[in-house]
Tab-separated table of C-alpha atoms in Angstrom:
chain	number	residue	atom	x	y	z
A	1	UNK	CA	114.854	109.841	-157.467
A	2	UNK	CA	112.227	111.699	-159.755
A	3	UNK	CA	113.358	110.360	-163.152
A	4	UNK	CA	112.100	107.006	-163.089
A	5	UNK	CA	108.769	106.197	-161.734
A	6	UNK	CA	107.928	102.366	-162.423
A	7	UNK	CA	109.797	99.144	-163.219
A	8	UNK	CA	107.676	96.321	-164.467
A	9	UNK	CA	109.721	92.569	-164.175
A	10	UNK	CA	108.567	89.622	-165.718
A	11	UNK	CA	107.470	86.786	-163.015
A	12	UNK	CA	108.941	83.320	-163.518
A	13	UNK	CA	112.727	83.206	-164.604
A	14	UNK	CA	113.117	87.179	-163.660
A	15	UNK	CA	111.907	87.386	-159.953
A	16	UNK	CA	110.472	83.980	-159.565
A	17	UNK	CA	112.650	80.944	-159.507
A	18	UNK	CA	111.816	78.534	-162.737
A	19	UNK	CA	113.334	75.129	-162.498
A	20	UNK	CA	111.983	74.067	-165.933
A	21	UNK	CA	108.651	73.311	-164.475
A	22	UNK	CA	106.351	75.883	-167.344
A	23	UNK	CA	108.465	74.054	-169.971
A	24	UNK	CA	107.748	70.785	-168.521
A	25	UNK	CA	103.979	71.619	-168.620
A	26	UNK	CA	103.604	72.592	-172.429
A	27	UNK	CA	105.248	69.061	-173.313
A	28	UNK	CA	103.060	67.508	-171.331
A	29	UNK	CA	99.658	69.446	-172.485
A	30	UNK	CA	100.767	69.140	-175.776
A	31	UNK	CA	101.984	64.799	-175.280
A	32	UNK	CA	98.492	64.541	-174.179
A	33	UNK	CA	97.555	65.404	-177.782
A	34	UNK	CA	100.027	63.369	-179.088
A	35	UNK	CA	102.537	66.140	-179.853
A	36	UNK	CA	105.836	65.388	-178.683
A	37	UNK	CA	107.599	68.926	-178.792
A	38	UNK	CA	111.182	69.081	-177.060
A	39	UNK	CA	111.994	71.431	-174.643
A	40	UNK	CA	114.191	73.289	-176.527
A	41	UNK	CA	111.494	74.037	-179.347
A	42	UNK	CA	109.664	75.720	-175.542
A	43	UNK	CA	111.973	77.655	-174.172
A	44	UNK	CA	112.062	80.283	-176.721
A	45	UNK	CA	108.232	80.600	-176.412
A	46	UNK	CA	108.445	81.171	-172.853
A	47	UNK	CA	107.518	84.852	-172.319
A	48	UNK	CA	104.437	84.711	-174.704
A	49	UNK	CA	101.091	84.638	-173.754
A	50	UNK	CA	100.254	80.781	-173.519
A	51	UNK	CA	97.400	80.720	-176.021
A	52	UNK	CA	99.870	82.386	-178.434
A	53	UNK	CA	102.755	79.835	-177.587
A	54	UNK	CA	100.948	76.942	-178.303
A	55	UNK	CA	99.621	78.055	-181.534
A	56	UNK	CA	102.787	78.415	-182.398
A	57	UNK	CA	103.788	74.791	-181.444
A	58	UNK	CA	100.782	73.554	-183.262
A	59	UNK	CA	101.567	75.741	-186.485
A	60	UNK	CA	105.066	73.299	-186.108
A	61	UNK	CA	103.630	70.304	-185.274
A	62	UNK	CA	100.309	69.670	-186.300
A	63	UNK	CA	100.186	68.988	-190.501
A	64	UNK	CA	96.204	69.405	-190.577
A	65	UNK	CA	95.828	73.091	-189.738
A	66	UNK	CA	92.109	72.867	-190.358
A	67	UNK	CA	92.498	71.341	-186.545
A	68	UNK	CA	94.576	74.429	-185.379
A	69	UNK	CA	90.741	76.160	-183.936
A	70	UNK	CA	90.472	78.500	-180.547
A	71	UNK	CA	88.878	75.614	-179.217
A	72	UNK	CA	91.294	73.322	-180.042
A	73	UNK	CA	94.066	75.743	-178.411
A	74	UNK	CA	91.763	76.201	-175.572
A	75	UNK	CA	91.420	72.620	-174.521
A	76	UNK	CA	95.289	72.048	-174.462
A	77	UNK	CA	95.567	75.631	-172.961
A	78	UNK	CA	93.521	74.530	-169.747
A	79	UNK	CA	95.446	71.605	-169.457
A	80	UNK	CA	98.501	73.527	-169.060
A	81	UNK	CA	96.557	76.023	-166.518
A	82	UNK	CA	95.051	72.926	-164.652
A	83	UNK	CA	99.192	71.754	-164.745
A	84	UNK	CA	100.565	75.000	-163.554
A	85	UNK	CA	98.098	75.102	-160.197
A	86	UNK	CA	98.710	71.789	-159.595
A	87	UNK	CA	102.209	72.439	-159.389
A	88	UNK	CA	102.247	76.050	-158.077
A	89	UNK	CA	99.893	75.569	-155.437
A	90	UNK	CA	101.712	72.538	-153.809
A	91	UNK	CA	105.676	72.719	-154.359
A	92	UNK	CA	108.025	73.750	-151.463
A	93	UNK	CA	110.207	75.315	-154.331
A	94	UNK	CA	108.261	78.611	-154.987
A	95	UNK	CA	110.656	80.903	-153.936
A	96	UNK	CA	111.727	85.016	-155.304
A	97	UNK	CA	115.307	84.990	-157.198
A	98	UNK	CA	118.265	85.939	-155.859
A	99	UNK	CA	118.213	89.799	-155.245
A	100	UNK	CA	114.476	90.136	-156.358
A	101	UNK	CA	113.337	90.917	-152.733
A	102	UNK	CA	116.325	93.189	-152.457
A	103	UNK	CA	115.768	95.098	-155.565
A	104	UNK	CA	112.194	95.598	-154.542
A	105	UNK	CA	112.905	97.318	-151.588
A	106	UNK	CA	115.954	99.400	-153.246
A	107	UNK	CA	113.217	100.465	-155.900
A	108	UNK	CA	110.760	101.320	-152.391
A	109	UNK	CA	113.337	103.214	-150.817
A	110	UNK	CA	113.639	105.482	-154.568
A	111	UNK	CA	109.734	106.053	-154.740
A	112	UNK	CA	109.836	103.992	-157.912
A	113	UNK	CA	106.545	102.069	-158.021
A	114	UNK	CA	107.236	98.057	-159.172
A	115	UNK	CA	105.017	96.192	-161.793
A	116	UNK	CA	104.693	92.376	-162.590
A	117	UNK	CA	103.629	91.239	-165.932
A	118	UNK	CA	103.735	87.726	-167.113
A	119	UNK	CA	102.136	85.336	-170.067
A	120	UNK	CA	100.658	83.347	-167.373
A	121	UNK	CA	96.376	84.024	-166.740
A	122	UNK	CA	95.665	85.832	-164.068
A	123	UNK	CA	94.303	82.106	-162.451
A	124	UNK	CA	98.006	80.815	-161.925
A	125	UNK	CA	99.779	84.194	-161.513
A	126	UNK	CA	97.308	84.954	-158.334
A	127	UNK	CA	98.694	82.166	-156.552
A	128	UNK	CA	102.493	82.434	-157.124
A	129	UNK	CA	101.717	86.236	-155.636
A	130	UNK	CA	99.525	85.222	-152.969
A	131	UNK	CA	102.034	82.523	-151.811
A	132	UNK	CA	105.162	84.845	-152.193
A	133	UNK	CA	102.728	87.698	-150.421
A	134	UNK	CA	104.509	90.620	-152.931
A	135	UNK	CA	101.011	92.218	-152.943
A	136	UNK	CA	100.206	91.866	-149.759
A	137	UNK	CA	103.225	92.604	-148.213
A	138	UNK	CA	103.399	95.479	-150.173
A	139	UNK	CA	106.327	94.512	-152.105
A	140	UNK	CA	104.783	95.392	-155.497
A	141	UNK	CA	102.476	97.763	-156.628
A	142	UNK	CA	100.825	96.341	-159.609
A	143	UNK	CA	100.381	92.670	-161.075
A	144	UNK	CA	98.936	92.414	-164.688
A	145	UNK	CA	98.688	89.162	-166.236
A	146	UNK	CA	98.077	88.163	-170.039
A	147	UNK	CA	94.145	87.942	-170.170
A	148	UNK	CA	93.788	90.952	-168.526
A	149	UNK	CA	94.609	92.991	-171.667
A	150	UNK	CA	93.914	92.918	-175.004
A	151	UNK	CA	97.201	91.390	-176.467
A	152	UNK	CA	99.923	89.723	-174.308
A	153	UNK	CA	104.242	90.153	-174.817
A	154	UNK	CA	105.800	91.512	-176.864
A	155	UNK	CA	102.424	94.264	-177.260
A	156	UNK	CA	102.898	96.734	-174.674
A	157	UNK	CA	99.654	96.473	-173.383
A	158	UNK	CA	100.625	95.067	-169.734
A	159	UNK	CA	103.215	98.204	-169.327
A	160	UNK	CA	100.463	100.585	-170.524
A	161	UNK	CA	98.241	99.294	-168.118
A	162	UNK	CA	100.369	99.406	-165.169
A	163	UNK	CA	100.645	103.373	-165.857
A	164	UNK	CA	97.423	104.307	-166.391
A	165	UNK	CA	97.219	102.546	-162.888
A	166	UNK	CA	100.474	104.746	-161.639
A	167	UNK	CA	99.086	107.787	-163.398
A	168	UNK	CA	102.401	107.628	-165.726
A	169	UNK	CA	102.025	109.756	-169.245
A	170	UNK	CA	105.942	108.967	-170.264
A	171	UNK	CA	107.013	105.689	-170.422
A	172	UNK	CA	110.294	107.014	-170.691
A	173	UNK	CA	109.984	106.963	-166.654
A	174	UNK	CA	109.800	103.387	-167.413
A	175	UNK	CA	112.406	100.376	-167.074
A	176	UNK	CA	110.877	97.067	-168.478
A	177	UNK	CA	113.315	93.918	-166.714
A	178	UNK	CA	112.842	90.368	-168.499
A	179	UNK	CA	114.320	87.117	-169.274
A	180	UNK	CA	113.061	86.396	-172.925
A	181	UNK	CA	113.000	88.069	-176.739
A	182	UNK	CA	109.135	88.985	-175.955
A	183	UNK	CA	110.034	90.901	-171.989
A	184	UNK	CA	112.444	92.874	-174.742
A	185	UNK	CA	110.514	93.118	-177.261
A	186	UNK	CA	107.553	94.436	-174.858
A	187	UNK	CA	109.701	97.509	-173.500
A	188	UNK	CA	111.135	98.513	-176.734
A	189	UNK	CA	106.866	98.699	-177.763
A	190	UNK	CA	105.844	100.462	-174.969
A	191	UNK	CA	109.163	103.687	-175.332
A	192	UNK	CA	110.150	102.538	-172.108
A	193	UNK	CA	113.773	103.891	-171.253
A	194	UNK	CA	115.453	101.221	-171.436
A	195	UNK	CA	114.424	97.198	-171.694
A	196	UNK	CA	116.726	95.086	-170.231
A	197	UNK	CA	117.332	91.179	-170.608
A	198	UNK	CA	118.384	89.297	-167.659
A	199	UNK	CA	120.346	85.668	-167.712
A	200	UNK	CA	118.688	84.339	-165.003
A	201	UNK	CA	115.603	82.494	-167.034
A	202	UNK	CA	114.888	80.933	-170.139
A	203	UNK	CA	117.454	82.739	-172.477
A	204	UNK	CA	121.153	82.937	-172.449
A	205	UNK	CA	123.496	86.340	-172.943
A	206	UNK	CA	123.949	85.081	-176.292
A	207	UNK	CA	120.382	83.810	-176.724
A	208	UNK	CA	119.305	87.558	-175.938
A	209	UNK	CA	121.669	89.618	-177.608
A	210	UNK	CA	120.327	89.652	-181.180
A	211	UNK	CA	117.050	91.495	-179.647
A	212	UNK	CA	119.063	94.254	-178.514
A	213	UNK	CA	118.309	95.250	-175.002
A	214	UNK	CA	119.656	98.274	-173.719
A	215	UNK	CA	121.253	95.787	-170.942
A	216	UNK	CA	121.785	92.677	-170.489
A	217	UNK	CA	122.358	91.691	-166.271
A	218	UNK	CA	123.171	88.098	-164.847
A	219	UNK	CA	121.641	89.220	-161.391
A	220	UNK	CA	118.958	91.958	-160.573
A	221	UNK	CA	121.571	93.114	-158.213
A	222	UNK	CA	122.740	94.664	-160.983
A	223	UNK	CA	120.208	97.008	-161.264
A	224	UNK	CA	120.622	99.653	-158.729
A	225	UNK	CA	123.894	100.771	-160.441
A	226	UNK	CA	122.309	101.266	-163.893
A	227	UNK	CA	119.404	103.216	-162.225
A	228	UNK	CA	122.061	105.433	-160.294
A	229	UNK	CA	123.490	105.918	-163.397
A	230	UNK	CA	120.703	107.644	-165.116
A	231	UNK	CA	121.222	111.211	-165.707
């Protein structure tokens, strides 16, 4: 297939398995300041970068915003990194979604290259792909996290990076996969060909419909069929 070249995913809640545990993590950075923010207030912030996300939980919940510093967002930020390798590193329940693996090697078997971006730091996104092995293993070709560019979701910095690194000019020989407004929001920066929303994370058909992805999947099995599709 020469059309499309690359197809950048989003990690946890696309091709990694989220149980709620990122969510978890915020509330309990942010309890630890004495915010209590409920999980449904996170969930929405989920694809941001995480410095972003909690300024925008702060902005909500803190009534001094003379507090609301980098520092101050830093502090509760490395919490929520120290959180995230705690858990990461240790759980038996780090596993790929259903079909990820499978889509991966569909995508191989094309000669379209496969991207991972994410609002995680690069710090907890190195071990969810050094425990899954995608890099090694050569299941993926690129992994860009948040800090690693100059803006995180939904700027399309990530995606741009990833094709310098492929040596891609067009990004409409690009298909940007995600579970949240920002993974849309991100491809439709970026001129990919399509950006498509996927059920399988933090946001709902309905939840993702108002941002108006090309497509919106309940499985990455679904994928092949739209790619075989393109004319």
């Amino acid at each position: 297939m020469d059309f499309i070249e690359l197809v950048v995913f989003d990690i946890a809640g696309t091709t990694v398995k989220d149980n709620g545990e990122i969510a978890f993590a915020f509330q309990d950075a942010m309890r630890e300041k004495k915010y209590e923010v409920p999980v449904e207030k996170i969930y929405p912030l989920m694809g941001y970068k995480k410095t972003e996300a909690i300024k925008i939980m702060l902005d909500e919940y803190e009534p001094d915003k003379k507090l609301i510093t980098e520092e101050y967002i830093d502090a509760i930020h490395k919490r929520f990194i120290k959180l995230m390798i705690d858990y990461y590193s240790a759980t038996k329940e780090l596993e790929a979604l259903p079909f990820a693996e499978e889509i991966f090697e569909y995508l191989r078997n094309q000669n379209i290259k496969i991207g991972l971006d994410t609002g995680f730091y690069n710090n907890i996104t190195d071990i969810i792909i050094t425990r899954l092995g995608w890099l090694k293993n050569g299941k993926v070709d690129y992994v860009v996290s948040s800090n690693q560019v100059p803006a995180g979701r939904p700027h399309p910095y990530m995606i741009q990076k990833m094709m310098q690194q492929a040596g891609i000019t067009d990004p409409q020989k690009v298909i940007k996969v995600g579970d949240t407004e920002v993974d849309i929001n991100e491809g439709k920066n970026a001129g990919c060909l399509y950006s498509i929303g996927v059920t399988t994370g933090a946001f709902s058909r309905g939840q993702l419909a108002p941002y108006k992805p090309d497509f919106i999947i309940d499985s990455l099995q679904e994928l092949s069929s739209i790619i075989q599709n393109i004319a």
